[in-house]
Short mmCIF file of C-alpha atoms in Angstrom, two decimals:
data_model
loop_
_atom_site.label_atom_id
_atom_site.label_comp_id
_atom_site.label_asym_id
_atom_site.label_seq_id
_atom_site.Cartn_x
_atom_site.Cartn_y
_atom_site.Cartn_z
CA UNK N 1444 157.05 -6.54 104.54
CA UNK N 1445 157.38 -4.51 101.29
CA UNK N 1446 156.92 -5.82 97.45
CA UNK N 1447 159.71 -4.70 95.36
CA UNK N 1448 160.86 -5.08 92.28
CA UNK N 1449 165.06 -5.02 90.91
CA UNK N 1450 165.60 -3.43 87.50
CA UNK N 1451 169.17 -5.10 86.08
CA UNK N 1452 170.19 -8.75 87.22
CA UNK N 1453 173.79 -7.92 87.85
CA UNK N 1454 176.22 -8.22 90.21
CA UNK N 1455 174.02 -5.41 92.53
CA UNK N 1456 170.67 -6.95 91.58
CA UNK N 1457 171.27 -10.33 92.34
CA UNK N 1458 172.09 -9.75 95.86
CA UNK N 1459 170.06 -7.50 96.80
CA UNK N 1460 167.02 -9.65 95.71
CA UNK N 1461 167.75 -12.36 97.10
CA UNK N 1462 168.95 -11.08 100.54
CA UNK N 1463 165.30 -8.90 100.22
CA UNK N 1464 163.50 -12.30 99.64
CA UNK N 1465 165.41 -13.86 102.37
CA UNK N 1466 164.21 -10.91 105.15
CA UNK N 1467 160.63 -11.92 103.82
CA UNK N 1468 159.83 -9.28 101.49
CA UNK N 1469 158.18 -10.39 97.98
CA UNK N 1470 160.74 -9.76 95.12
CA UNK N 1471 160.04 -9.58 91.38
CA UNK N 1472 163.75 -9.32 89.09
CA UNK N 1473 163.67 -7.78 85.89
CA UNK N 1474 165.79 -7.74 82.89
CA UNK N 1475 165.80 -7.66 79.07
CA UNK N 1476 168.21 -10.98 79.49
CA UNK N 1477 166.41 -14.02 79.21
CA UNK N 1478 168.76 -16.14 80.09
CA UNK N 1479 169.43 -14.36 83.60
CA UNK N 1480 165.25 -14.24 84.00
CA UNK N 1481 165.20 -18.24 83.46
CA UNK N 1482 168.25 -18.54 85.91
CA UNK N 1483 166.27 -17.28 88.12
CA UNK N 1484 163.32 -18.67 87.61
CA UNK N 1485 165.30 -22.37 88.55
CA UNK N 1486 166.20 -21.33 91.56
CA UNK N 1487 170.04 -20.54 90.26
CA UNK N 1488 172.42 -17.62 90.66
CA UNK N 1489 173.54 -15.97 87.74
CA UNK N 1490 176.60 -14.71 88.73
CA UNK N 1491 179.25 -16.66 91.06
CA UNK N 1492 178.70 -14.74 94.29
CA UNK N 1493 180.14 -17.05 97.58
CA UNK N 1494 176.39 -18.12 99.41
CA UNK N 1495 174.42 -16.58 96.82
CA UNK N 1496 173.16 -19.80 94.62
CA UNK N 1497 171.61 -21.65 97.45
CA UNK N 1498 169.82 -18.43 98.39
CA UNK N 1499 168.86 -17.58 95.72
CA UNK N 1500 167.50 -21.59 95.66
CA UNK N 1501 165.89 -21.20 99.07
CA UNK N 1502 163.89 -17.94 98.25
CA UNK N 1503 163.03 -18.91 94.86
CA UNK N 1504 161.10 -21.93 96.35
CA UNK N 1505 159.83 -20.01 98.82
CA UNK N 1506 158.22 -18.23 96.46
CA UNK N 1507 159.52 -14.62 97.22
CA UNK N 1508 162.19 -14.34 94.24
CA UNK N 1509 160.75 -14.22 90.75
CA UNK N 1510 162.17 -13.31 87.43
CA UNK N 1511 160.69 -11.40 84.49
CA UNK N 1512 161.08 -9.25 81.44
CA UNK N 1513 157.73 -7.56 81.67
CA UNK N 1514 158.27 -4.44 83.41
CA UNK N 1515 154.60 -3.17 83.23
CA UNK N 1516 153.51 -6.83 85.71
CA UNK N 1517 156.17 -6.02 88.37
CA UNK N 1518 155.68 -2.12 88.73
CA UNK N 1519 151.60 -3.18 88.87
CA UNK N 1520 152.66 -5.18 91.75
CA UNK N 1521 154.97 -3.65 93.53
CA UNK N 1522 155.43 -0.88 95.71
CA UNK N 1523 158.95 0.39 94.93
CA UNK N 1524 161.61 -0.25 92.37
CA UNK N 1525 165.29 -0.47 93.05
CA UNK N 1526 167.27 0.40 89.04
CA UNK N 1527 170.21 -1.42 89.37
CA UNK N 1528 171.43 -0.83 86.46
CA UNK N 1529 175.46 -0.72 84.90
CA UNK N 1530 176.73 3.24 84.91
CA UNK N 1531 179.93 2.68 82.26
CA UNK N 1532 182.24 4.99 81.76
CA UNK N 1533 181.72 7.37 78.84
CA UNK N 1534 183.86 7.61 75.83
CA UNK N 1535 184.78 11.22 77.87
CA UNK N 1536 185.53 9.87 81.30
CA UNK N 1537 181.64 10.72 82.20
CA UNK N 1538 179.65 8.68 83.80
CA UNK N 1539 176.77 6.57 81.50
CA UNK N 1540 173.35 6.93 82.57
CA UNK N 1541 172.55 5.33 79.04
CA UNK N 1542 171.18 2.39 80.98
CA UNK N 1543 169.76 4.00 83.69
CA UNK N 1544 167.98 6.83 81.77
CA UNK N 1545 166.38 3.59 79.22
CA UNK N 1546 165.11 2.23 82.60
CA UNK N 1547 163.56 5.04 84.19
CA UNK N 1548 161.93 5.91 80.53
CA UNK N 1549 160.11 2.25 80.54
CA UNK N 1550 159.17 2.40 84.34
CA UNK N 1551 157.63 5.97 83.83
CA UNK N 1552 155.99 4.27 81.00
CA UNK N 1553 154.82 2.15 83.10
CA UNK N 1554 153.47 4.24 85.92
CA UNK N 1555 151.41 5.76 83.51
CA UNK N 1556 148.82 3.15 84.20
CA UNK N 1557 149.70 2.59 87.82
CA UNK N 1558 146.94 4.36 90.05
CA UNK N 1559 148.72 3.97 92.61
CA UNK N 1560 151.96 4.94 94.83
CA UNK N 1561 155.02 3.82 94.17
CA UNK N 1562 158.78 4.72 94.35
CA UNK N 1563 161.34 4.71 92.23
CA UNK N 1564 164.86 4.01 94.16
CA UNK N 1565 168.14 4.65 92.11
CA UNK N 1566 171.02 2.49 93.37
CA UNK N 1567 172.96 2.44 90.18
CA UNK N 1568 176.13 4.78 91.24
CA UNK N 1569 175.89 8.40 89.29
CA UNK N 1570 177.15 11.43 89.94
CA UNK N 1571 175.46 14.35 92.44
CA UNK N 1572 172.97 15.81 90.12
CA UNK N 1573 172.10 12.57 87.89
CA UNK N 1574 168.51 12.09 89.73
CA UNK N 1575 167.63 15.73 89.59
CA UNK N 1576 169.34 15.81 86.29
CA UNK N 1577 168.31 12.60 84.66
CA UNK N 1578 166.19 10.57 86.24
CA UNK N 1579 163.43 12.65 87.70
CA UNK N 1580 162.89 14.85 84.60
CA UNK N 1581 162.94 11.28 82.10
CA UNK N 1582 160.32 9.44 85.00
CA UNK N 1583 157.94 12.49 84.72
CA UNK N 1584 157.93 12.93 81.07
CA UNK N 1585 157.39 9.08 80.66
CA UNK N 1586 154.68 9.04 83.41
CA UNK N 1587 152.91 12.36 82.99
CA UNK N 1588 152.91 12.40 87.36
CA UNK N 1589 155.15 14.69 89.35
CA UNK N 1590 158.08 13.87 91.30
CA UNK N 1591 157.66 13.61 95.20
CA UNK N 1592 153.88 13.97 95.14
CA UNK N 1593 152.54 11.71 92.22
CA UNK N 1594 155.39 8.83 92.61
CA UNK N 1595 158.56 8.80 95.41
CA UNK N 1596 161.97 9.59 94.35
CA UNK N 1597 165.27 8.11 96.53
CA UNK N 1598 168.93 7.04 96.03
CA UNK N 1599 170.02 4.21 97.79
CA UNK N 1600 174.19 3.51 97.21
CA UNK N 1601 175.84 0.46 97.89
CA UNK N 1602 178.54 -0.87 99.48
CA UNK N 1603 178.85 -4.32 98.83
CA UNK N 1604 182.31 -6.08 97.96
CA UNK N 1605 182.80 -8.84 95.04
CA UNK N 1606 183.19 -12.43 97.02
CA UNK N 1607 181.43 -11.21 100.49
CA UNK N 1608 178.43 -9.48 99.31
CA UNK N 1609 175.88 -11.59 101.56
CA UNK N 1610 178.27 -10.54 104.93
CA UNK N 1611 179.08 -6.92 103.94
CA UNK N 1612 174.51 -6.37 103.13
CA UNK N 1613 174.05 -8.08 106.93
CA UNK N 1614 176.92 -6.30 108.56
CA UNK N 1615 177.41 -2.99 106.27
CA UNK N 1616 179.79 -0.22 107.77
CA UNK N 1617 177.30 2.50 106.02
CA UNK N 1618 173.72 3.06 105.15
CA UNK N 1619 173.06 6.07 103.76
CA UNK N 1620 169.86 7.24 101.70
CA UNK N 1621 168.02 10.11 99.88
CA UNK N 1622 164.61 10.94 99.33
CA UNK N 1623 162.54 13.06 97.98
CA UNK N 1624 158.94 12.11 99.94
CA UNK N 1625 158.59 10.66 102.93
CA UNK N 1626 156.64 7.11 101.62
CA UNK N 1627 160.22 6.33 99.92
CA UNK N 1628 162.41 7.25 102.80
CA UNK N 1629 159.53 5.26 105.58
CA UNK N 1630 160.37 2.49 103.06
CA UNK N 1631 164.29 2.65 102.91
CA UNK N 1632 164.19 2.85 106.65
CA UNK N 1633 161.96 0.06 107.34
CA UNK N 1634 164.17 -2.04 104.63
CA UNK N 1635 167.44 -1.13 107.37
CA UNK N 1636 166.24 -1.03 110.49
CA UNK N 1637 167.13 -4.87 110.85
CA UNK N 1638 170.58 -3.91 110.48
CA UNK N 1639 172.94 -2.77 113.34
CA UNK N 1640 174.81 0.58 111.84
CA UNK N 1641 173.81 4.35 112.09
CA UNK N 1642 171.53 5.34 108.88
CA UNK N 1643 172.18 8.71 107.60
CA UNK N 1644 169.01 10.29 105.83
CA UNK N 1645 169.88 13.04 103.81
CA UNK N 1646 169.29 14.52 100.22
CA UNK N 1647 169.20 12.79 96.44
CA UNK N 1648 172.95 15.02 95.77
CA UNK N 1649 174.78 14.01 99.19
CA UNK N 1650 173.91 10.59 99.21
CA UNK N 1651 175.50 10.56 95.20
CA UNK N 1652 178.57 12.27 96.69
CA UNK N 1653 178.87 9.63 99.39
CA UNK N 1654 178.52 6.94 97.08
CA UNK N 1655 181.55 8.61 94.69
CA UNK N 1656 183.92 9.56 97.20
CA UNK N 1657 183.37 6.08 99.20
CA UNK N 1658 185.21 4.39 96.15
CA UNK N 1659 187.44 7.13 95.36
CA UNK N 1660 188.67 6.72 98.77
CA UNK N 1661 189.08 3.11 98.14
CA UNK N 1662 191.06 4.10 95.36
CA UNK N 1663 193.24 6.31 96.56
CA UNK N 1664 194.53 4.48 99.99
CA UNK N 1665 195.00 1.36 97.82
CA UNK N 1666 197.21 3.63 95.44
CA UNK N 1667 198.64 5.24 98.71
CA UNK N 1668 199.97 2.30 100.18
CA UNK N 1669 201.26 0.71 97.16
CA UNK N 1670 203.46 4.40 96.97
CA UNK N 1671 204.36 3.38 100.26
CA UNK N 1672 205.52 0.11 99.75
CA UNK N 1673 207.54 0.63 96.11
CA UNK N 1674 209.38 3.40 98.88
CA UNK N 1675 209.93 0.89 101.64
CA UNK N 1676 210.70 -1.71 99.09
CA UNK N 1677 213.80 0.41 97.88
CA UNK N 1678 214.59 1.42 100.88
CA UNK N 1679 215.60 -2.36 101.89
CA UNK N 1680 212.08 -2.34 103.82
CA UNK N 1681 208.87 -4.94 103.63
CA UNK N 1682 205.59 -2.80 102.50
CA UNK N 1683 203.26 -4.36 104.27
CA UNK N 1684 204.98 -4.22 107.72
CA UNK N 1685 204.85 -0.95 107.56
CA UNK N 1686 201.34 -0.28 106.53
CA UNK N 1687 200.04 -2.56 109.19
CA UNK N 1688 201.91 -0.77 111.68
CA UNK N 1689 200.50 2.28 110.70
CA UNK N 1690 196.95 1.18 110.45
CA UNK N 1691 197.36 -0.08 114.06
CA UNK N 1692 197.69 3.11 114.97
CA UNK N 1693 193.06 4.42 115.95
CA UNK N 1694 193.92 7.32 117.50
CA UNK N 1695 195.65 9.69 114.46
CA UNK N 1696 196.50 7.45 111.38
CA UNK N 1697 193.08 5.89 111.37
CA UNK N 1698 191.10 9.03 112.40
CA UNK N 1699 188.68 10.94 111.19
CA UNK N 1700 189.84 13.87 112.90
CA UNK N 1701 192.03 14.35 109.45
CA UNK N 1702 188.79 13.58 106.93
CA UNK N 1703 187.21 16.93 107.40
CA UNK N 1704 187.30 19.19 104.64
CA UNK N 1705 189.22 22.28 105.07
CA UNK N 1706 192.22 24.84 104.93
CA UNK N 1707 195.35 23.71 103.53
CA UNK N 1708 197.34 21.60 106.54
CA UNK N 1709 201.16 22.87 107.56
CA UNK N 1710 203.13 22.97 110.58
CA UNK N 1711 206.95 21.88 111.08
CA UNK N 1712 205.89 18.15 110.72
CA UNK N 1713 203.42 17.54 107.47
CA UNK N 1714 205.01 19.27 104.95
CA UNK N 1715 208.52 18.79 105.46
CA UNK N 1716 208.04 14.96 106.03
CA UNK N 1717 205.87 14.84 102.72
CA UNK N 1718 209.12 17.25 100.86
CA UNK N 1719 211.33 14.91 102.62
CA UNK N 1720 210.07 11.07 101.70
CA UNK N 1721 208.84 12.38 98.03
CA UNK N 1722 212.58 13.34 97.52
CA UNK N 1723 213.92 9.78 98.98
CA UNK N 1724 211.37 8.61 96.20
CA UNK N 1725 213.22 11.01 93.54
CA UNK N 1726 216.84 9.70 94.62
CA UNK N 1727 216.14 5.80 94.55
CA UNK N 1728 214.28 6.45 91.59
CA UNK N 1729 210.93 5.68 92.17
CA UNK N 1730 207.79 7.07 90.83
CA UNK N 1731 206.10 8.98 93.55
CA UNK N 1732 202.82 10.49 91.39
CA UNK N 1733 200.78 10.80 94.90
CA UNK N 1734 203.11 12.74 96.74
CA UNK N 1735 203.11 14.92 94.51
CA UNK N 1736 199.95 15.30 94.29
CA UNK N 1737 199.81 15.77 97.94
CA UNK N 1738 201.76 19.16 97.95
CA UNK N 1739 200.34 20.76 95.26
CA UNK N 1740 197.12 20.35 96.06
CA UNK N 1741 197.88 21.38 99.23
CA UNK N 1742 198.76 24.64 97.47
CA UNK N 1743 195.87 24.44 95.50
CA UNK N 1744 193.40 24.85 98.78
CA UNK N 1745 195.71 28.15 99.57
CA UNK N 1746 195.68 29.91 96.25
CA UNK N 1747 191.88 29.18 96.83
CA UNK N 1748 191.11 30.97 99.79
CA UNK N 1749 193.26 33.67 98.13
CA UNK N 1750 190.90 34.11 95.22
CA UNK N 1751 187.84 33.88 98.09
CA UNK N 1752 188.94 36.93 99.48
CA UNK N 1753 189.90 38.67 96.24
CA UNK N 1754 186.70 38.00 94.99
CA UNK N 1755 184.98 40.35 98.38
CA UNK N 1756 187.08 43.42 96.98
CA UNK N 1757 187.89 44.16 100.46
CA UNK N 1758 191.30 47.14 100.98
CA UNK N 1759 191.11 45.26 104.48
CA UNK N 1760 190.79 41.75 105.87
CA UNK N 1761 191.17 40.99 109.47
CA UNK N 1762 192.31 37.35 109.92
CA UNK N 1763 191.04 34.89 113.02
CA UNK N 1764 194.04 32.56 113.49
CA UNK N 1765 197.69 32.98 111.75
CA UNK N 1766 199.74 29.39 113.80
CA UNK N 1767 199.26 26.27 112.25
CA UNK N 1768 196.39 25.51 114.50
CA UNK N 1769 194.50 26.98 117.23
CA UNK N 1770 196.05 26.39 121.04
CA UNK N 1771 199.90 27.02 119.68
CA UNK N 1772 201.66 30.25 118.86
CA UNK N 1773 203.55 28.27 116.03
CA UNK N 1774 204.00 29.51 112.55
CA UNK N 1775 206.35 27.21 110.84
CA UNK N 1776 205.31 26.57 107.31
CA UNK N 1777 201.05 27.32 108.61
CA UNK N 1778 198.78 27.95 105.68
CA UNK N 1779 197.46 30.92 107.21
CA UNK N 1780 200.56 32.67 107.36
CA UNK N 1781 201.54 32.25 104.05
CA UNK N 1782 197.96 33.62 103.01
CA UNK N 1783 198.38 36.41 105.07
CA UNK N 1784 201.28 36.92 103.24
CA UNK N 1785 200.04 36.77 99.68
CA UNK N 1786 197.34 38.97 100.47
CA UNK N 1787 200.22 42.10 101.86
CA UNK N 1788 202.14 41.61 98.81
CA UNK N 1789 199.20 41.69 96.67
CA UNK N 1790 198.35 45.65 98.56
CA UNK N 1791 195.53 43.93 101.22
CA UNK N 1792 195.86 45.60 104.57
CA UNK N 1793 195.84 42.30 107.01
CA UNK N 1794 194.86 42.44 111.39
CA UNK N 1795 195.40 39.20 113.03
CA UNK N 1796 193.36 38.43 115.79
CA UNK N 1797 195.34 34.93 117.18
CA UNK N 1798 195.26 35.08 121.46
CA UNK N 1799 198.46 32.47 121.57
CA UNK N 1800 200.24 34.65 119.32
CA UNK N 1801 200.27 37.77 120.89
CA UNK N 1802 200.31 36.09 124.49
CA UNK N 1803 203.97 35.04 123.44
CA UNK N 1804 204.42 38.60 122.18
CA UNK N 1805 202.93 40.30 124.97
CA UNK N 1806 205.07 37.87 127.31
CA UNK N 1807 208.19 39.22 125.23
CA UNK N 1808 209.05 35.50 124.63
CA UNK N 1809 212.16 35.07 123.19
CA UNK N 1810 210.23 32.59 120.79
CA UNK N 1811 207.33 35.07 119.79
CA UNK N 1812 206.34 34.93 115.80
CA UNK N 1813 208.60 31.59 115.96
CA UNK N 1814 208.27 30.01 112.36
CA UNK N 1815 207.26 33.17 110.66
CA UNK N 1816 209.29 34.00 107.32
CA UNK N 1817 206.41 35.45 105.21
CA UNK N 1818 204.30 37.91 107.48
CA UNK N 1819 205.89 41.73 107.59
CA UNK N 1820 205.69 43.08 111.25
CA UNK N 1821 203.62 40.58 112.54
CA UNK N 1822 203.78 42.32 115.70
CA UNK N 1823 202.37 45.14 114.46
CA UNK N 1824 199.61 43.83 112.82
CA UNK N 1825 198.21 42.10 116.01
CA UNK N 1826 195.03 43.06 117.33
CA UNK N 1827 193.99 42.15 121.05
CA UNK N 1828 190.24 42.28 120.43
CA UNK N 1829 187.56 40.80 118.64
CA UNK N 1830 185.39 43.12 118.33
CA UNK N 1831 187.95 45.50 117.28
CA UNK N 1832 189.35 43.66 114.39
CA UNK N 1833 185.47 43.03 113.31
CA UNK N 1834 184.59 46.53 113.23
CA UNK N 1835 187.71 47.82 111.59
CA UNK N 1836 188.23 45.36 108.53
CA UNK N 1837 185.77 45.50 105.34
CA UNK N 1838 185.94 41.08 105.80
CA UNK N 1839 187.06 38.65 108.29
CA UNK N 1840 188.80 35.43 107.50
CA UNK N 1841 188.06 32.60 109.49
CA UNK N 1842 191.22 30.19 110.09
CA UNK N 1843 191.48 29.26 113.54
CA UNK N 1844 188.14 28.52 115.76
CA UNK N 1845 188.43 29.64 119.48
CA UNK N 1846 185.74 28.85 121.80
CA UNK N 1847 185.29 32.25 123.03
CA UNK N 1848 184.99 34.13 119.87
CA UNK N 1849 182.43 31.85 118.55
CA UNK N 1850 179.56 33.87 118.91
CA UNK N 1851 181.13 36.73 117.97
CA UNK N 1852 182.37 35.57 114.60
CA UNK N 1853 178.99 34.50 113.93
CA UNK N 1854 177.09 37.13 114.42
CA UNK N 1855 179.57 38.86 112.25
CA UNK N 1856 179.38 36.56 109.23
CA UNK N 1857 175.62 37.52 108.79
CA UNK N 1858 176.43 41.06 107.65
CA UNK N 1859 180.12 41.28 107.18
CA UNK N 1860 181.73 39.16 104.45
CA UNK N 1861 183.34 36.20 106.35
CA UNK N 1862 185.39 33.24 104.59
CA UNK N 1863 185.25 30.43 106.62
CA UNK N 1864 188.75 28.19 106.37
CA UNK N 1865 187.53 26.20 110.12
CA UNK N 1866 183.66 26.05 110.09
CA UNK N 1867 182.11 28.33 112.01
CA UNK N 1868 179.13 26.16 112.54
CA UNK N 1869 178.37 22.86 110.86
CA UNK N 1870 174.72 24.04 110.32
CA UNK N 1871 175.98 26.91 108.07
CA UNK N 1872 176.44 26.81 104.27
CA UNK N 1873 177.90 29.39 101.45
CA UNK N 1874 175.17 32.33 101.16
CA UNK N 1875 174.57 35.82 100.92
CA UNK N 1876 177.85 37.32 103.00
CA UNK N 1877 179.25 34.01 103.93
CA UNK N 1878 181.26 31.39 102.20
CA UNK N 1879 182.76 28.58 103.19
CA UNK N 1880 185.50 27.18 101.32
CA UNK N 1881 184.61 24.23 101.57
CA UNK N 1882 181.00 24.18 102.40
#
């Protein structure tokens, strides 16, 4: 069992302290508020949360949870510290790190007087780079020790919901943490091992980003549901019924398939249907800022890819894929076709490898090139062999993934400027001649 100090007896801190103590760990809660300290030591919860009062009473009585204002005492008598202080918004909207930095300073001063190894694990919500840019430099400066070797560092975000915090702690939907060193990773693995949930051990910045992404995604879902509800009501419909039916579809609507960062959406349905729903909202005098933002963001992703191509200064580019998705010859509102059209208009030579579009033209299908209204001389730009496309062009744009093309494209990405909009390989990130649009 671990010995843990919790800095910050707020909502996250007291729930974590009580649950860790219930699991058999020895916990010391640390705060500057004497009222909170006295409450804990009296076996009372300083906040109102379902089931928390009896739990605090039980673990304090068992001698596994106590509270103090003595930082040095807490550091000397524990193996790891959790920093659970607030990060309110700064006046300019940035994350406020005043409390986190202050606690790290105090912990660092105490670490200077401790002989043994100690892990400092941030649980406060902080933007990517905060551990490396603020927490670690502060800890090192005050302790005179080196992070990762002389003391440990981790970032371990929480995903607790108020009113169900204890249930969420023991039945988590997500566990993720980042660590600089093996001892810190070992502690975090030990604490989470009994829980029935996959453990994601990543780098510090990824863990920081996951926390912000999770919170923002929840906000986006609430806003989207409200916007749909407002439009539904304007049509005399029940928005909650609409969303309940939508959420019953676990195959498409509640699916990770559409949650993969990459290129813009297109096709015969999504763009026109977003436009139509937005127009309906306007007709009914219902504000729909999120629907407006969807189309704006989609257009911005095409512009982003265009800029990436311009950066290569390539005079001729080979595009892998032009249909709106692999496995079809449909070009209706294809973002790849739009990108090709923009490049051609800007004087860039464009050749295209798309086996399905090529097949449609080769077989003289009456629907060959269906939906294309942006790529001039589409048939004349098609190349039947990927090897020739790669050899004849200054840069390659990977728009669609075709399995039989993966090996050649991966090899080419190491020697020729490659703009990847579809992710050739999950292990590959931007660097050298290779540029991924979101990675």
